[in-house]
mmCIF file with all atom_site columns, C-alpha atoms in Angstrom:
data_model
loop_
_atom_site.group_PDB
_atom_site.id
_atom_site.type_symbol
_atom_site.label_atom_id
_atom_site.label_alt_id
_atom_site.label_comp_id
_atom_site.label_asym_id
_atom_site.label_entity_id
_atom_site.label_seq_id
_atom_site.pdbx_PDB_ins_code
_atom_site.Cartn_x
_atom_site.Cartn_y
_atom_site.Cartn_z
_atom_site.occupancy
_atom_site.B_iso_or_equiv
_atom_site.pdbx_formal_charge
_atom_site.auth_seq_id
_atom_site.auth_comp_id
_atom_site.auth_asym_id
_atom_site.auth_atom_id
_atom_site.pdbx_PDB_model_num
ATOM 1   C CA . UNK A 1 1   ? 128.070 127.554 35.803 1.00 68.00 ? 198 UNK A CA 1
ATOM 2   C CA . UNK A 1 2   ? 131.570 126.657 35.494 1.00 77.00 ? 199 UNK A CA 1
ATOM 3   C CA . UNK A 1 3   ? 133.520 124.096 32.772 1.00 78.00 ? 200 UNK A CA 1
ATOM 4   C CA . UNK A 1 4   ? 132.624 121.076 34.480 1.00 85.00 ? 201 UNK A CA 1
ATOM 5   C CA . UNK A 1 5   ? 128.988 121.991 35.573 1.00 91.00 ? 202 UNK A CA 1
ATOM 6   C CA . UNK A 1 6   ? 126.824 123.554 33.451 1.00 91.00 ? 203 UNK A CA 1
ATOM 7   C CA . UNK A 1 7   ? 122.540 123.765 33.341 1.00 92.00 ? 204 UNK A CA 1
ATOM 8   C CA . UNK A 1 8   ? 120.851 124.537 30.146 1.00 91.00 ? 205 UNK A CA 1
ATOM 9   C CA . UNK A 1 9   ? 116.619 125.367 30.643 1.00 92.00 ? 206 UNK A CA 1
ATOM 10  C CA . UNK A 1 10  ? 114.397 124.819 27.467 1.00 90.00 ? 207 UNK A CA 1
ATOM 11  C CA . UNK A 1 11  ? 111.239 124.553 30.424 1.00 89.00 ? 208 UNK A CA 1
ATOM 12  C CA . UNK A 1 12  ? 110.107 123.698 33.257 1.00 85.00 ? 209 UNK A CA 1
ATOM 13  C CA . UNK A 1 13  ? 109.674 119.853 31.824 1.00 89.00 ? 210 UNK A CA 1
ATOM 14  C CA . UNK A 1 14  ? 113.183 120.203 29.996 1.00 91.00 ? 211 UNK A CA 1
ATOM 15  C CA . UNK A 1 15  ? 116.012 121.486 32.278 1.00 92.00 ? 212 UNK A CA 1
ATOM 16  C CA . UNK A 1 16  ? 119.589 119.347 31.356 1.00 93.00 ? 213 UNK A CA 1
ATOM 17  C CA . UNK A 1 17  ? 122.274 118.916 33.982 1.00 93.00 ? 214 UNK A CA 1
ATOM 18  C CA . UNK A 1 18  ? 125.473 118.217 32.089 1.00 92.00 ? 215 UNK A CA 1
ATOM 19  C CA . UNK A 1 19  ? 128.462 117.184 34.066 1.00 92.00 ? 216 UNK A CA 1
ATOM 20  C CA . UNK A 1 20  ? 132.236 116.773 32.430 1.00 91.00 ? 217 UNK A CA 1
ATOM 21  C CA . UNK A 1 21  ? 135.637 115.748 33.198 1.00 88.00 ? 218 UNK A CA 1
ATOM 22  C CA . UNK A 1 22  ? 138.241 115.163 30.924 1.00 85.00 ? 219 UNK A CA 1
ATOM 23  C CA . UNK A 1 23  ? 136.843 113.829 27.749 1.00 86.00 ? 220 UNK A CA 1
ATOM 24  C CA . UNK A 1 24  ? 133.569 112.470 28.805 1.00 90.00 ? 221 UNK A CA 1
ATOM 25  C CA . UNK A 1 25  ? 130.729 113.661 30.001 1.00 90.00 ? 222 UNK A CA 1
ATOM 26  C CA . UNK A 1 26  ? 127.107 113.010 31.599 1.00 92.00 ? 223 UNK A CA 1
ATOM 27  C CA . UNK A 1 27  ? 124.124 114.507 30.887 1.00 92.00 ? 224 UNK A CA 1
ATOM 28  C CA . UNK A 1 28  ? 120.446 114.611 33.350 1.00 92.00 ? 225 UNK A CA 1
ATOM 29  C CA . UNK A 1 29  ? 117.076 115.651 32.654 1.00 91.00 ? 226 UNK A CA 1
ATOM 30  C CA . UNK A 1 30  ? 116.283 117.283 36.238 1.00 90.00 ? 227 UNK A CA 1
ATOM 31  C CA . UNK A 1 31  ? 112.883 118.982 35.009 1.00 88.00 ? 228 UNK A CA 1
ATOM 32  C CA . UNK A 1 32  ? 109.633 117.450 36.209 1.00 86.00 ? 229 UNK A CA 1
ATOM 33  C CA . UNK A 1 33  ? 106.271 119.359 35.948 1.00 85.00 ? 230 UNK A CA 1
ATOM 34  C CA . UNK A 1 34  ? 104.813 120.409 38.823 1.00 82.00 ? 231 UNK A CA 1
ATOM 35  C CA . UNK A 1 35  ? 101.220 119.916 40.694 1.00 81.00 ? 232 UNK A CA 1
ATOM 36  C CA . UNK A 1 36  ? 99.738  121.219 43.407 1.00 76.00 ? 233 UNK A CA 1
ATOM 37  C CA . UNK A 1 37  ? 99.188  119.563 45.963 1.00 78.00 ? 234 UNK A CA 1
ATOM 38  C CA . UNK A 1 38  ? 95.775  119.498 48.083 1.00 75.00 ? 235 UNK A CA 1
ATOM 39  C CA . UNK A 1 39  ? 94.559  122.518 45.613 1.00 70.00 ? 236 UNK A CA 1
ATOM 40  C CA . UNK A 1 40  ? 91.649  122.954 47.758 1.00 70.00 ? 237 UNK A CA 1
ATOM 41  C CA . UNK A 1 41  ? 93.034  124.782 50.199 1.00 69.00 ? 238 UNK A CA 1
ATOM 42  C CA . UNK A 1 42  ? 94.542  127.510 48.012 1.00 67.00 ? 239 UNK A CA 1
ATOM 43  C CA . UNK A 1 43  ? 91.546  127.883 45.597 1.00 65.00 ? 240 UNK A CA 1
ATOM 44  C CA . UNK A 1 44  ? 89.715  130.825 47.662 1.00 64.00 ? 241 UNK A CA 1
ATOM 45  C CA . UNK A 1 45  ? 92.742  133.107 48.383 1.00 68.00 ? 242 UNK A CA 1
ATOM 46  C CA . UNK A 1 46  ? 93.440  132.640 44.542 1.00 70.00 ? 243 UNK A CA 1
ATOM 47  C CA . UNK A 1 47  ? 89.680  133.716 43.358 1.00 78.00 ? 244 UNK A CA 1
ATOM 48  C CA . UNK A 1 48  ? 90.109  136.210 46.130 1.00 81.00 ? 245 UNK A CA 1
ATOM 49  C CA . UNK A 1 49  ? 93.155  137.859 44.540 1.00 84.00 ? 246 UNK A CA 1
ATOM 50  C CA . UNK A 1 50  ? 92.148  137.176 40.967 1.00 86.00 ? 247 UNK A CA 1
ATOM 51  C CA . UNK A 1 51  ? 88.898  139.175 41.756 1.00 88.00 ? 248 UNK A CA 1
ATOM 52  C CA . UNK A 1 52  ? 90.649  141.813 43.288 1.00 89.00 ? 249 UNK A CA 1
ATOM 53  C CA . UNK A 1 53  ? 93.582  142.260 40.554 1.00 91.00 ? 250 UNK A CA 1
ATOM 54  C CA . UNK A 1 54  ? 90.708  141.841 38.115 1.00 92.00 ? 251 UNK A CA 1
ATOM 55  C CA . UNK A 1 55  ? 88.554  144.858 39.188 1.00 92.00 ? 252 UNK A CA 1
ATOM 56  C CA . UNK A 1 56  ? 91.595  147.141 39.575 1.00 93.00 ? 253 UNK A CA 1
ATOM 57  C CA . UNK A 1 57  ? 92.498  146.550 35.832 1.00 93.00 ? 254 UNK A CA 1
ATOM 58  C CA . UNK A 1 58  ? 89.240  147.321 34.777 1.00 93.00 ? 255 UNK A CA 1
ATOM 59  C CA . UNK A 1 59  ? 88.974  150.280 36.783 1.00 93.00 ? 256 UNK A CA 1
ATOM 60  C CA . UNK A 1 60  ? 92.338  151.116 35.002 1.00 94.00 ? 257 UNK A CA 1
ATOM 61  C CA . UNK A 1 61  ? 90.677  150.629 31.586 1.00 93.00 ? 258 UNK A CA 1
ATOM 62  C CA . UNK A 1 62  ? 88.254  153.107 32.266 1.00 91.00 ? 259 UNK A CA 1
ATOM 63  C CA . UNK A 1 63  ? 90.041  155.755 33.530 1.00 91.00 ? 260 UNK A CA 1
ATOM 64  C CA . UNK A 1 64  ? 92.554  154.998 30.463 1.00 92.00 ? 261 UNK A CA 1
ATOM 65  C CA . UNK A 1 65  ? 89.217  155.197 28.493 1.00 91.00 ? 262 UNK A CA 1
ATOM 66  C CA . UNK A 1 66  ? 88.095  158.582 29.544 1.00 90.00 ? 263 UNK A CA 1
ATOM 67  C CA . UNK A 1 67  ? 91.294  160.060 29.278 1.00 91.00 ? 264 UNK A CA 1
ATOM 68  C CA . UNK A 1 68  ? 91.352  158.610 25.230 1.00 91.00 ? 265 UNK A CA 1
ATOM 69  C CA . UNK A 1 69  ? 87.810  160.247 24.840 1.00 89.00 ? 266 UNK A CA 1
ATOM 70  C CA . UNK A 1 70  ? 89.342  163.457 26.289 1.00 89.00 ? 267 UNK A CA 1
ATOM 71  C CA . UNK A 1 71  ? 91.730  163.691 24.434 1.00 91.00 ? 268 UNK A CA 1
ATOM 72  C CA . UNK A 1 72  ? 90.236  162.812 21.547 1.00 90.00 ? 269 UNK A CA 1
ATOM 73  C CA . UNK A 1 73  ? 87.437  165.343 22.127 1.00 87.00 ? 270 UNK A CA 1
ATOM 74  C CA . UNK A 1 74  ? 88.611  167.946 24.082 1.00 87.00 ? 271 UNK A CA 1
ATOM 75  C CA . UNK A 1 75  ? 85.572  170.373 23.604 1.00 87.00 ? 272 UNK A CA 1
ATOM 76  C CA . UNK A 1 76  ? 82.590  167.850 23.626 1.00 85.00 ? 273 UNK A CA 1
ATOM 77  C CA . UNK A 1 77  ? 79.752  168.909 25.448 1.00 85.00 ? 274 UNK A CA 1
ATOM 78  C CA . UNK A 1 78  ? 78.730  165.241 25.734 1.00 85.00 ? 275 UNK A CA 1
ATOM 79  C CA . UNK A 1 79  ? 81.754  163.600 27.206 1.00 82.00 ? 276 UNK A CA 1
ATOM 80  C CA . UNK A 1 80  ? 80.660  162.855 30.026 1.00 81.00 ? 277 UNK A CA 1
ATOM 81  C CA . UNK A 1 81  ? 77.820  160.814 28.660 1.00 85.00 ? 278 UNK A CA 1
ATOM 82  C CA . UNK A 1 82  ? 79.502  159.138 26.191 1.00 86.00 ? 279 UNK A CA 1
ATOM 83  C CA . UNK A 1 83  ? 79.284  154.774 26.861 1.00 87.00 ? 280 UNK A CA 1
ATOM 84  C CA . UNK A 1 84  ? 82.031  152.636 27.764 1.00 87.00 ? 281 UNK A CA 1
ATOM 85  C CA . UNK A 1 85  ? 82.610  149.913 25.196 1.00 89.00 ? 282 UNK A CA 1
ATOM 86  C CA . UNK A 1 86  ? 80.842  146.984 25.000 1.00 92.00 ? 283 UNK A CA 1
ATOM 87  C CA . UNK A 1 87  ? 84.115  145.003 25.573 1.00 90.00 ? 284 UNK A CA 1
ATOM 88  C CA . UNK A 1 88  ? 84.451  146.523 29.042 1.00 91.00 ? 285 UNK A CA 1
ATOM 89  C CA . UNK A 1 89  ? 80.936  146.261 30.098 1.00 92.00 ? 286 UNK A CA 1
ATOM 90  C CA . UNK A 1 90  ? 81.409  142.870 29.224 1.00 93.00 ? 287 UNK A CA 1
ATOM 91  C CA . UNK A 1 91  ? 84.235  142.441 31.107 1.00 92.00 ? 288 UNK A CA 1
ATOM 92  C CA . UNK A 1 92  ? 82.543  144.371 34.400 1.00 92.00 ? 289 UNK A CA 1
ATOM 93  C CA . UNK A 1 93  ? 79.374  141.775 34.338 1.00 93.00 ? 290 UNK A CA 1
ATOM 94  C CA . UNK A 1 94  ? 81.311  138.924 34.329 1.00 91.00 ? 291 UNK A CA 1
ATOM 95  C CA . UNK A 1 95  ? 83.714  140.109 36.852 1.00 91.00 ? 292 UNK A CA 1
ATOM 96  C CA . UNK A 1 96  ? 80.366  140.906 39.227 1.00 91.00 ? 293 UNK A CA 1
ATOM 97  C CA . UNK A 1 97  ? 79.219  137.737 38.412 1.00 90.00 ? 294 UNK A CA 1
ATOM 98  C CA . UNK A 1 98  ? 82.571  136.360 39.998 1.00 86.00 ? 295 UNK A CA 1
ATOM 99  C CA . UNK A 1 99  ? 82.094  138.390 42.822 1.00 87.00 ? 296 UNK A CA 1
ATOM 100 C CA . UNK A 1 100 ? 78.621  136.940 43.574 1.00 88.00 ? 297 UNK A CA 1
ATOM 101 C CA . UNK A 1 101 ? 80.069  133.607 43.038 1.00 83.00 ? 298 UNK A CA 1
ATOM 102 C CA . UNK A 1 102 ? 82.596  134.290 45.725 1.00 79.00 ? 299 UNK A CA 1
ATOM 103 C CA . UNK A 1 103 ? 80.227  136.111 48.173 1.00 80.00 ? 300 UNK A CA 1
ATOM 104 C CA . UNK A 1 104 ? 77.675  132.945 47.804 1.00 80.00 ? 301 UNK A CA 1
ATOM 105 C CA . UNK A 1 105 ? 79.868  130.580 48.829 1.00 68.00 ? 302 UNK A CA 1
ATOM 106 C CA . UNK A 1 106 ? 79.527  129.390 52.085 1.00 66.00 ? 303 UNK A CA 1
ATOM 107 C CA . UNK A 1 107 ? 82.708  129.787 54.178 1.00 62.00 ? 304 UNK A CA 1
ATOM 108 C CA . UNK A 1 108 ? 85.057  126.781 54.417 1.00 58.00 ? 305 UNK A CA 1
ATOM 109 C CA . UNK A 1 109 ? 85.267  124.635 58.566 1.00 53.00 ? 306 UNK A CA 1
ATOM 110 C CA . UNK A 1 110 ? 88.721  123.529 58.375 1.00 50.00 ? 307 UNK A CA 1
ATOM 111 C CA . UNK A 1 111 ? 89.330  121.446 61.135 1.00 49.00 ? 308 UNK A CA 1
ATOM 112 C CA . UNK A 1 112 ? 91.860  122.751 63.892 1.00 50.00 ? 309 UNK A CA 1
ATOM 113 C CA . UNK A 1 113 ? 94.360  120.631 65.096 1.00 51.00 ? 310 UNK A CA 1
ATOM 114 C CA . UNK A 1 114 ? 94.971  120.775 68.578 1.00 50.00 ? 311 UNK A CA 1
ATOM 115 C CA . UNK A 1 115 ? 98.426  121.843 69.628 1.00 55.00 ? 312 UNK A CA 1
ATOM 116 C CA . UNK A 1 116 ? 98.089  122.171 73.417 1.00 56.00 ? 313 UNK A CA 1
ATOM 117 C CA . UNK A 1 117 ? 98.730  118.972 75.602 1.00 56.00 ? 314 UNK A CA 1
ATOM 118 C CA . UNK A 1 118 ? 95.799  118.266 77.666 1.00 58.00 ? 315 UNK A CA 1
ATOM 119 C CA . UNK A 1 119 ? 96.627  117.575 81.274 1.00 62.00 ? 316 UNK A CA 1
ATOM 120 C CA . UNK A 1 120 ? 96.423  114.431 82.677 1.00 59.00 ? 317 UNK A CA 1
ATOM 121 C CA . UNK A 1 121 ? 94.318  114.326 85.703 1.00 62.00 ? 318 UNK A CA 1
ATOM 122 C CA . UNK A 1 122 ? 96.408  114.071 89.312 1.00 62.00 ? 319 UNK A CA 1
ATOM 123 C CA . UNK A 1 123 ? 96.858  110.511 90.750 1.00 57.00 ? 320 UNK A CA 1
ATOM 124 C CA . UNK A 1 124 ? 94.849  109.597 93.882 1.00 59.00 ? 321 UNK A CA 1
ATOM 125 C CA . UNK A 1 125 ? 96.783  109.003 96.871 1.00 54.00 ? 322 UNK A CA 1
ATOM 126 C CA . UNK A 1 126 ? 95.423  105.857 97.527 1.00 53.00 ? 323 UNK A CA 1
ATOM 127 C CA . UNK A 1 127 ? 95.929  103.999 93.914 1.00 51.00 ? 324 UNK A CA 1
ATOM 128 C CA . UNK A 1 128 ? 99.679  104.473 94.468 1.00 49.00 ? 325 UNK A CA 1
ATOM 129 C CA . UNK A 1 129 ? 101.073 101.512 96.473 1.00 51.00 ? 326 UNK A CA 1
ATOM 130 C CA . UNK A 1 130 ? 104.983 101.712 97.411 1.00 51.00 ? 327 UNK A CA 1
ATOM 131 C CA . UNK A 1 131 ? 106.841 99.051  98.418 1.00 48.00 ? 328 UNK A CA 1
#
């Protein structure tokens, strides 16, 4: 950063903060690893995504796929019934098995915090006693 600060990262476990001035110096291991915390909560959104970044890439496969076969076989009466390989059929099961998973599931009650003040109730006229 500049000659008396400088930070060197090997990872995310292993970043040194060296400090200097004059002839000596100091040196701090600032990395730490990470974990989530309540992991829970995040779990669905990230099978949610996954799934859907999942199916996109395989539909991206395929079209990729076709377009090899075409040009590999530009005259080929039977292109259009030629088989996907096994490696992506594989690939769609299991990602329709994920969907299922996620569709099964029943959807998470998360309990809602209440944020509005309740009113307390007015005062009776005759409970109040002024002196």
């Amino acid at each position: 950063m500049n000659y008396f600060l400088s930070v060197r990262v090997m990872s995310q476990e292993n970043i040194a903060l060296s400090l200097t001035g004059k002839k000596r110096s100091c040196r701090f291991n600032v990395g730490t690893k990470l974990k989530m915390v309540m992991p829970e909560n995040y779990l669905d959104k990230f099978n949610e995504y996954q799934l859907y970044i999942d199916e996109h890439k395989l539909h991206i496969q395929s079209l990729m796929i076709k377009v090899n076969n075409l040009l590999k076989f530009p005259k080929s009466p039977k292109l259009d019934s030629m088989l996907p390989p096994v490696s992506l059929t594989s690939k769609q099961f299991k990602v329709n098995q994920k969907r299922q998973q996620l569709n099964s599931l029943p959807p998470r009650n998360k309990e809602k915090r209440i944020t509005k003040q309740h009113r307390l109730p007015p005062l009776d006229q005759t409970s109040v006693i002024v002196n």
